[in-house]
JSON list of C-alpha atoms in Angstrom, two decimals:
[
{"chain": "A", "resi": 14, "resn": "LYS", "atom": "CA", "xyz": [-117.51, -18.64, 10.26]},
{"chain": "A", "resi": 15, "resn": "SER", "atom": "CA", "xyz": [-114.38, -16.95, 11.53]},
{"chain": "A", "resi": 16, "resn": "LEU", "atom": "CA", "xyz": [-113.24, -17.30, 15.12]},
{"chain": "A", "resi": 17, "resn": "LYS", "atom": "CA", "xyz": [-110.67, -14.50, 14.84]},
{"chain": "A", "resi": 18, "resn": "ASN", "atom": "CA", "xyz": [-112.96, -11.55, 15.63]},
{"chain": "A", "resi": 19, "resn": "GLY", "atom": "CA", "xyz": [-116.21, -11.02, 17.45]},
{"chain": "A", "resi": 20, "resn": "ASN", "atom": "CA", "xyz": [-117.98, -8.70, 19.84]},
{"chain": "A", "resi": 21, "resn": "VAL", "atom": "CA", "xyz": [-118.54, -8.47, 23.58]},
{"chain": "A", "resi": 22, "resn": "PHE", "atom": "CA", "xyz": [-121.67, -6.83, 24.95]},
{"chain": "A", "resi": 23, "resn": "LEU", "atom": "CA", "xyz": [-121.96, -5.38, 28.44]},
{"chain": "A", "resi": 24, "resn": "GLY", "atom": "CA", "xyz": [-125.45, -3.96, 28.68]},
{"chain": "A", "resi": 25, "resn": "ASP", "atom": "CA", "xyz": [-125.72, -1.46, 25.81]},
{"chain": "A", "resi": 26, "resn": "GLU", "atom": "CA", "xyz": [-121.93, -1.18, 25.43]},
{"chain": "A", "resi": 27, "resn": "LYS", "atom": "CA", "xyz": [-120.14, -3.05, 22.62]},
{"chain": "A", "resi": 28, "resn": "TYR", "atom": "CA", "xyz": [-116.44, -3.98, 22.62]},
{"chain": "A", "resi": 29, "resn": "GLY", "atom": "CA", "xyz": [-114.26, -5.72, 20.06]},
{"chain": "A", "resi": 30, "resn": "LEU", "atom": "CA", "xyz": [-113.06, -9.27, 20.62]},
{"chain": "A", "resi": 31, "resn": "SER", "atom": "CA", "xyz": [-109.80, -10.58, 19.14]},
{"chain": "A", "resi": 32, "resn": "CYS", "atom": "CA", "xyz": [-109.20, -14.33, 19.20]},
{"chain": "A", "resi": 33, "resn": "LYS", "atom": "CA", "xyz": [-106.67, -16.94, 18.16]},
{"chain": "A", "resi": 34, "resn": "VAL", "atom": "CA", "xyz": [-107.21, -20.66, 17.67]},
{"chain": "A", "resi": 35, "resn": "GLU", "atom": "CA", "xyz": [-104.69, -23.20, 18.97]},
{"chain": "A", "resi": 36, "resn": "GLY", "atom": "CA", "xyz": [-105.79, -26.76, 18.31]},
{"chain": "A", "resi": 37, "resn": "ASP", "atom": "CA", "xyz": [-109.30, -27.11, 19.66]},
{"chain": "A", "resi": 38, "resn": "LEU", "atom": "CA", "xyz": [-109.00, -24.10, 22.03]},
{"chain": "A", "resi": 39, "resn": "VAL", "atom": "CA", "xyz": [-109.95, -20.49, 21.29]},
{"chain": "A", "resi": 40, "resn": "TYR", "atom": "CA", "xyz": [-108.20, -17.73, 23.25]},
{"chain": "A", "resi": 41, "resn": "CYS", "atom": "CA", "xyz": [-109.75, -14.24, 23.19]},
{"chain": "A", "resi": 42, "resn": "THR", "atom": "CA", "xyz": [-109.00, -10.78, 24.51]},
{"chain": "A", "resi": 43, "resn": "THR", "atom": "CA", "xyz": [-111.20, -7.72, 24.88]},
{"chain": "A", "resi": 44, "resn": "SER", "atom": "CA", "xyz": [-111.44, -4.49, 26.87]},
{"chain": "A", "resi": 45, "resn": "ARG", "atom": "CA", "xyz": [-110.60, -4.56, 30.59]},
{"chain": "A", "resi": 46, "resn": "ARG", "atom": "CA", "xyz": [-113.85, -2.65, 31.11]},
{"chain": "A", "resi": 47, "resn": "VAL", "atom": "CA", "xyz": [-115.71, -5.98, 31.11]},
{"chain": "A", "resi": 48, "resn": "GLU", "atom": "CA", "xyz": [-113.60, -7.40, 33.95]},
{"chain": "A", "resi": 49, "resn": "ALA", "atom": "CA", "xyz": [-115.66, -8.87, 36.82]},
{"chain": "A", "resi": 50, "resn": "GLN", "atom": "CA", "xyz": [-118.87, -8.57, 34.76]},
{"chain": "A", "resi": 51, "resn": "ASN", "atom": "CA", "xyz": [-121.46, -10.88, 33.22]},
{"chain": "A", "resi": 52, "resn": "ILE", "atom": "CA", "xyz": [-121.15, -10.42, 29.45]},
{"chain": "A", "resi": 53, "resn": "THR", "atom": "CA", "xyz": [-122.57, -11.68, 26.17]},
{"chain": "A", "resi": 54, "resn": "ILE", "atom": "CA", "xyz": [-120.13, -12.77, 23.44]},
{"chain": "A", "resi": 55, "resn": "SER", "atom": "CA", "xyz": [-120.91, -12.98, 19.74]},
{"chain": "A", "resi": 56, "resn": "LEU", "atom": "CA", "xyz": [-118.30, -15.13, 17.97]},
{"chain": "A", "resi": 57, "resn": "GLY", "atom": "CA", "xyz": [-118.40, -17.36, 14.90]},
{"chain": "A", "resi": 58, "resn": "GLY", "atom": "CA", "xyz": [-122.19, -17.27, 14.66]},
{"chain": "A", "resi": 59, "resn": "PHE", "atom": "CA", "xyz": [-122.62, -18.28, 18.31]},
{"chain": "A", "resi": 60, "resn": "THR", "atom": "CA", "xyz": [-123.93, -16.28, 21.25]},
{"chain": "A", "resi": 61, "resn": "LEU", "atom": "CA", "xyz": [-122.22, -17.11, 24.53]},
{"chain": "A", "resi": 62, "resn": "TYR", "atom": "CA", "xyz": [-122.86, -15.90, 28.09]},
{"chain": "A", "resi": 63, "resn": "THR", "atom": "CA", "xyz": [-120.13, -15.81, 30.72]},
{"chain": "A", "resi": 64, "resn": "PHE", "atom": "CA", "xyz": [-118.61, -14.04, 33.68]},
{"chain": "A", "resi": 65, "resn": "VAL", "atom": "CA", "xyz": [-115.20, -12.40, 33.18]},
{"chain": "A", "resi": 66, "resn": "ARG", "atom": "CA", "xyz": [-113.24, -13.10, 36.32]},
{"chain": "A", "resi": 67, "resn": "PRO", "atom": "CA", "xyz": [-111.00, -10.37, 37.74]},
{"chain": "A", "resi": 68, "resn": "THR", "atom": "CA", "xyz": [-107.40, -10.42, 36.54]},
{"chain": "A", "resi": 69, "resn": "SER", "atom": "CA", "xyz": [-105.93, -8.02, 39.10]},
{"chain": "A", "resi": 70, "resn": "GLY", "atom": "CA", "xyz": [-106.18, -7.65, 42.84]},
{"chain": "A", "resi": 71, "resn": "GLY", "atom": "CA", "xyz": [-106.43, -11.38, 43.43]},
{"chain": "A", "resi": 72, "resn": "SER", "atom": "CA", "xyz": [-109.24, -13.72, 42.63]},
{"chain": "A", "resi": 73, "resn": "VAL", "atom": "CA", "xyz": [-111.86, -15.56, 44.60]},
{"chain": "A", "resi": 74, "resn": "GLY", "atom": "CA", "xyz": [-110.84, -18.97, 45.95]},
{"chain": "A", "resi": 75, "resn": "GLY", "atom": "CA", "xyz": [-109.19, -21.09, 43.27]},
{"chain": "A", "resi": 76, "resn": "GLY", "atom": "CA", "xyz": [-109.56, -18.27, 40.75]},
{"chain": "A", "resi": 77, "resn": "ALA", "atom": "CA", "xyz": [-112.31, -19.80, 38.65]},
{"chain": "A", "resi": 78, "resn": "CYS", "atom": "CA", "xyz": [-115.85, -18.47, 38.48]},
{"chain": "A", "resi": 79, "resn": "TYR", "atom": "CA", "xyz": [-118.65, -20.23, 36.64]},
{"chain": "A", "resi": 80, "resn": "THR", "atom": "CA", "xyz": [-121.90, -19.05, 35.11]},
{"chain": "A", "resi": 81, "resn": "VAL", "atom": "CA", "xyz": [-125.06, -20.43, 36.72]},
{"chain": "A", "resi": 82, "resn": "PHE", "atom": "CA", "xyz": [-127.99, -21.06, 34.33]},
{"chain": "A", "resi": 83, "resn": "ASN", "atom": "CA", "xyz": [-131.74, -21.49, 34.64]},
{"chain": "A", "resi": 84, "resn": "ILE", "atom": "CA", "xyz": [-133.97, -22.53, 31.78]},
{"chain": "A", "resi": 85, "resn": "GLY", "atom": "CA", "xyz": [-135.71, -19.61, 30.11]},
{"chain": "A", "resi": 86, "resn": "GLU", "atom": "CA", "xyz": [-138.89, -20.05, 28.11]},
{"chain": "A", "resi": 87, "resn": "ASP", "atom": "CA", "xyz": [-140.65, -18.12, 25.37]},
{"chain": "A", "resi": 88, "resn": "THR", "atom": "CA", "xyz": [-143.62, -19.10, 23.22]},
{"chain": "A", "resi": 89, "resn": "ASN", "atom": "CA", "xyz": [-141.59, -21.29, 20.85]},
{"chain": "A", "resi": 90, "resn": "SER", "atom": "CA", "xyz": [-138.59, -22.61, 22.71]},
{"chain": "A", "resi": 91, "resn": "LEU", "atom": "CA", "xyz": [-136.57, -23.25, 25.83]},
{"chain": "A", "resi": 92, "resn": "PHE", "atom": "CA", "xyz": [-133.15, -21.67, 26.24]},
{"chain": "A", "resi": 93, "resn": "TRP", "atom": "CA", "xyz": [-130.34, -21.20, 28.76]},
{"chain": "A", "resi": 94, "resn": "LYS", "atom": "CA", "xyz": [-130.77, -18.03, 30.82]},
{"chain": "A", "resi": 95, "resn": "PRO", "atom": "CA", "xyz": [-127.77, -16.82, 32.85]},
{"chain": "A", "resi": 96, "resn": "PHE", "atom": "CA", "xyz": [-128.85, -16.47, 36.49]},
{"chain": "A", "resi": 97, "resn": "THR", "atom": "CA", "xyz": [-125.71, -15.49, 38.38]},
{"chain": "A", "resi": 98, "resn": "THR", "atom": "CA", "xyz": [-122.03, -16.34, 38.75]},
{"chain": "A", "resi": 99, "resn": "HIS", "atom": "CA", "xyz": [-120.59, -18.69, 41.36]},
{"chain": "A", "resi": 100, "resn": "CYS", "atom": "CA", "xyz": [-116.94, -18.74, 42.47]},
{"chain": "A", "resi": 101, "resn": "PRO", "atom": "CA", "xyz": [-116.66, -21.95, 44.51]},
{"chain": "A", "resi": 102, "resn": "GLY", "atom": "CA", "xyz": [-113.19, -21.40, 45.99]},
{"chain": "A", "resi": 103, "resn": "SER", "atom": "CA", "xyz": [-111.76, -24.59, 44.50]},
{"chain": "A", "resi": 104, "resn": "THR", "atom": "CA", "xyz": [-112.13, -26.44, 41.24]},
{"chain": "A", "resi": 105, "resn": "PRO", "atom": "CA", "xyz": [-115.54, -28.17, 41.25]},
{"chain": "A", "resi": 106, "resn": "SER", "atom": "CA", "xyz": [-116.10, -31.77, 40.16]},
{"chain": "A", "resi": 107, "resn": "GLU", "atom": "CA", "xyz": [-118.81, -33.10, 37.90]},
{"chain": "A", "resi": 108, "resn": "GLY", "atom": "CA", "xyz": [-122.09, -33.17, 39.86]},
{"chain": "A", "resi": 109, "resn": "ASP", "atom": "CA", "xyz": [-121.04, -30.76, 42.64]},
{"chain": "A", "resi": 110, "resn": "ILE", "atom": "CA", "xyz": [-124.01, -28.74, 43.88]},
{"chain": "A", "resi": 111, "resn": "TYR", "atom": "CA", "xyz": [-124.34, -24.97, 44.31]},
{"chain": "A", "resi": 112, "resn": "ALA", "atom": "CA", "xyz": [-127.40, -24.17, 46.46]},
{"chain": "A", "resi": 113, "resn": "PRO", "atom": "CA", "xyz": [-127.97, -20.42, 46.82]},
{"chain": "A", "resi": 114, "resn": "ASP", "atom": "CA", "xyz": [-131.07, -21.18, 48.89]},
{"chain": "A", "resi": 115, "resn": "PRO", "atom": "CA", "xyz": [-132.70, -24.37, 50.26]},
{"chain": "A", "resi": 116, "resn": "PHE", "atom": "CA", "xyz": [-135.11, -24.67, 47.31]},
{"chain": "A", "resi": 117, "resn": "GLU", "atom": "CA", "xyz": [-132.71, -24.30, 44.39]},
{"chain": "A", "resi": 118, "resn": "ASP", "atom": "CA", "xyz": [-129.88, -26.69, 43.51]},
{"chain": "A", "resi": 119, "resn": "TYR", "atom": "CA", "xyz": [-127.57, -26.11, 40.55]},
{"chain": "A", "resi": 120, "resn": "GLU", "atom": "CA", "xyz": [-125.39, -29.01, 39.42]},
{"chain": "A", "resi": 121, "resn": "PHE", "atom": "CA", "xyz": [-121.88, -28.49, 38.04]},
{"chain": "A", "resi": 122, "resn": "ASP", "atom": "CA", "xyz": [-121.58, -29.99, 34.57]},
{"chain": "A", "resi": 123, "resn": "THR", "atom": "CA", "xyz": [-118.65, -30.32, 32.19]},
{"chain": "A", "resi": 124, "resn": "ASP", "atom": "CA", "xyz": [-119.90, -32.49, 29.35]},
{"chain": "A", "resi": 125, "resn": "ASN", "atom": "CA", "xyz": [-122.37, -30.74, 27.12]},
{"chain": "A", "resi": 126, "resn": "ASN", "atom": "CA", "xyz": [-125.50, -30.60, 29.26]},
{"chain": "A", "resi": 127, "resn": "LYS", "atom": "CA", "xyz": [-125.83, -34.28, 30.12]},
{"chain": "A", "resi": 128, "resn": "SER", "atom": "CA", "xyz": [-128.59, -33.49, 32.60]},
{"chain": "A", "resi": 129, "resn": "CYS", "atom": "CA", "xyz": [-130.38, -31.06, 30.26]},
{"chain": "A", "resi": 130, "resn": "ASN", "atom": "CA", "xyz": [-129.58, -32.64, 26.91]},
{"chain": "A", "resi": 131, "resn": "PHE", "atom": "CA", "xyz": [-132.60, -31.07, 25.22]},
{"chain": "A", "resi": 132, "resn": "LEU", "atom": "CA", "xyz": [-130.81, -27.69, 25.18]},
{"chain": "A", "resi": 133, "resn": "ASP", "atom": "CA", "xyz": [-127.79, -26.49, 23.21]},
{"chain": "A", "resi": 134, "resn": "SER", "atom": "CA", "xyz": [-124.40, -26.57, 24.92]},
{"chain": "A", "resi": 135, "resn": "VAL", "atom": "CA", "xyz": [-123.31, -23.53, 26.92]},
{"chain": "A", "resi": 136, "resn": "GLY", "atom": "CA", "xyz": [-119.69, -24.63, 27.05]},
{"chain": "A", "resi": 137, "resn": "ILE", "atom": "CA", "xyz": [-117.49, -26.55, 29.40]},
{"chain": "A", "resi": 138, "resn": "GLY", "atom": "CA", "xyz": [-117.77, -25.86, 33.11]},
{"chain": "A", "resi": 139, "resn": "TYR", "atom": "CA", "xyz": [-121.02, -24.34, 34.35]},
{"chain": "A", "resi": 140, "resn": "TYR", "atom": "CA", "xyz": [-123.80, -24.84, 36.89]},
{"chain": "A", "resi": 141, "resn": "ALA", "atom": "CA", "xyz": [-127.30, -25.61, 35.63]},
{"chain": "A", "resi": 142, "resn": "ARG", "atom": "CA", "xyz": [-130.79, -26.17, 36.96]},
{"chain": "A", "resi": 143, "resn": "CYS", "atom": "CA", "xyz": [-132.90, -28.26, 34.59]},
{"chain": "A", "resi": 144, "resn": "SER", "atom": "CA", "xyz": [-136.32, -27.01, 35.67]},
{"chain": "A", "resi": 145, "resn": "SER", "atom": "CA", "xyz": [-137.60, -23.47, 35.52]}
]
């Protein structure tokens, strides 16, 4: 499937996505209307969930924000369910913990869901909780 064009969904709104591939990286652009929002991306047959960090007016901490996932469940499968976005203020390391409350810990992961390897990858750089 092509990685040159796709779609971005923000609620019921749909925006075009234009991408270019350089080596093993894919760079994409879309409407500024999705800035600072949690979005869904459809590209190359994949569905991706992410937060679009602000590009103007400064950014939080070190500038990087990461999607935080819980495990969702339906009658036939388990899946990643975006929970929130966390902007840690500096670049996190593998295994760093985000704890929004005393009963929930989310571990930063960078290598294809090593702690939740029964689920498909959500990308590189995210926080995950492996129990629902």
